[in-house]
Amino acid sequence: MKAIDIKNKILWGVALIGCLGLSYWLCRFAFFKMHGMKSWSNTLAMVSLIIIVIASIVGRRILSVATVAGYMGGFVFAMVFNTDGIDPGGGATNNAWMIWSIVFIVCLLIGLIVNIIYKGKIQKQHID
């Protein structure tokens, strides 16, 4: 592997981790009063961080971008479409964490599929 490839992978990973950090700060602290979730934003951010690091190492840039988009996009969808309710015991419920998770997972799957298709097209062009 060329030195420039390693440098690009590192810069790409660091840039996306910075974007994730900004997204995390916004979701966890700036908009906390909107959702009140402490641990779920932390959990998704840690999962996102792990995925970005691994995807950057193996050169899956689209998956890395989809991870950040899924984190922030999932939060936006969750805040727009969440509903409040009351459980049978009288406690408050909210489905924002489920919406956030579903959008996050869907974005990851789309990013993975697009990355696989893109890699296949590049390999096919090299064969032809």
C-alpha positions as CSV (number, residue, x, y, z in Angstrom):
1,M,0.0,0.0,0.0
2,K,1.3,3.4,-0.9
3,A,2.1,6.0,1.8
4,I,-0.4,8.4,0.2
5,D,-3.2,5.8,0.5
6,I,-2.5,5.4,4.2
7,K,-2.4,9.2,4.7
8,N,-5.7,9.6,2.8
9,K,-7.4,6.9,4.9
10,I,-6.2,8.5,8.1
11,L,-7.3,12.0,7.0
12,W,-10.7,10.6,5.9
13,G,-11.2,8.8,9.2
14,V,-10.2,11.8,11.3
15,A,-12.5,14.1,9.3
16,L,-15.5,11.8,9.7
17,I,-14.7,11.3,13.4
18,G,-14.7,15.1,13.7
19,C,-18.1,15.3,12.0
20,L,-19.4,12.6,14.3
21,G,-18.0,14.5,17.3
22,L,-19.9,17.6,16.2
23,S,-23.1,15.6,15.6
24,Y,-22.7,13.9,19.0
25,W,-22.2,17.3,20.8
26,L,-25.3,18.7,19.1
27,C,-27.5,15.7,19.9
28,R,-26.2,15.0,23.4
29,F,-25.8,18.5,24.8
30,A,-27.2,21.2,22.6
31,F,-30.5,19.5,21.9
32,F,-30.8,17.5,25.2
33,K,-33.9,19.3,26.3
34,M,-35.7,18.1,23.1
35,H,-35.2,14.4,23.9
36,G,-33.7,13.8,27.4
37,M,-31.7,10.7,26.3
38,K,-28.3,10.5,27.9
39,S,-27.2,6.9,27.3
40,W,-28.8,6.3,23.9
41,S,-26.9,9.1,22.2
42,N,-23.7,7.8,23.8
43,T,-24.3,4.2,22.7
44,L,-25.0,5.2,19.1
45,A,-22.0,7.5,19.0
46,M,-19.7,4.7,20.3
47,V,-21.1,2.3,17.7
48,S,-20.7,4.9,15.0
49,L,-17.1,5.6,16.1
50,I,-16.2,1.9,15.9
51,I,-17.8,1.6,12.4
52,I,-16.0,4.7,11.1
53,V,-12.7,3.5,12.4
54,I,-13.1,0.0,10.9
55,A,-14.6,1.3,7.6
56,S,-11.8,3.8,7.3
57,I,-9.1,1.2,7.8
58,V,-10.6,-1.1,5.1
59,G,-11.3,1.7,2.7
60,R,-15.1,1.8,2.9
61,R,-15.7,5.6,2.5
62,I,-19.3,5.4,1.6
63,L,-20.1,3.4,4.7
64,S,-18.2,5.9,6.9
65,V,-20.3,8.8,5.5
66,A,-23.5,6.8,5.8
67,T,-22.7,6.2,9.5
68,V,-22.4,9.9,10.2
69,A,-25.5,10.6,8.1
70,G,-27.4,7.9,9.9
71,Y,-26.5,9.3,13.3
72,M,-27.5,12.8,12.6
73,G,-30.4,11.9,10.2
74,G,-31.8,9.4,12.7
75,F,-31.8,12.1,15.3
76,V,-33.6,14.5,13.1
77,F,-36.2,11.9,12.1
78,A,-36.7,10.9,15.7
79,M,-37.3,14.5,16.8
80,V,-39.8,15.1,14.0
81,F,-41.8,11.8,14.2
82,N,-41.6,10.7,17.9
83,T,-44.7,10.3,19.9
84,D,-45.2,10.5,23.7
85,G,-47.3,8.0,25.5
86,I,-48.1,6.4,28.8
87,D,-47.4,2.8,29.7
88,P,-49.9,0.6,31.6
89,G,-48.1,1.5,34.9
90,G,-48.6,5.2,34.3
91,G,-45.0,5.9,33.3
92,A,-44.1,8.2,30.4
93,T,-42.9,6.6,27.1
94,N,-41.4,7.9,23.9
95,N,-40.4,6.1,20.7
96,A,-37.7,8.5,19.6
97,W,-34.9,6.0,20.5
98,M,-36.5,3.4,18.2
99,I,-36.9,5.8,15.3
100,W,-33.3,7.0,15.7
101,S,-32.1,3.4,15.8
102,I,-34.1,2.3,12.8
103,V,-32.9,5.2,10.6
104,F,-29.3,4.7,11.8
105,I,-29.5,1.0,10.8
106,V,-31.1,1.7,7.5
107,C,-28.4,4.2,6.6
108,L,-25.7,1.7,7.5
109,L,-27.3,-0.9,5.3
110,I,-27.7,1.5,2.4
111,G,-24.1,2.6,2.8
112,L,-22.9,-1.0,2.9
113,I,-24.9,-2.0,-0.2
114,V,-23.8,1.1,-2.1
115,N,-20.2,0.4,-1.1
116,I,-20.4,-3.2,-2.3
117,I,-22.0,-2.1,-5.6
118,Y,-19.4,0.6,-6.1
119,K,-16.5,-1.7,-5.4
120,G,-18.0,-4.2,-7.9
121,K,-18.2,-1.6,-10.6
122,I,-14.6,-0.6,-10.1
123,Q,-13.4,-4.2,-10.2
124,K,-15.4,-4.8,-13.3
125,Q,-13.9,-1.8,-15.0
126,H,-10.4,-3.1,-14.3
127,I,-11.2,-6.4,-15.8
128,D,-12.6,-4.9,-19.0
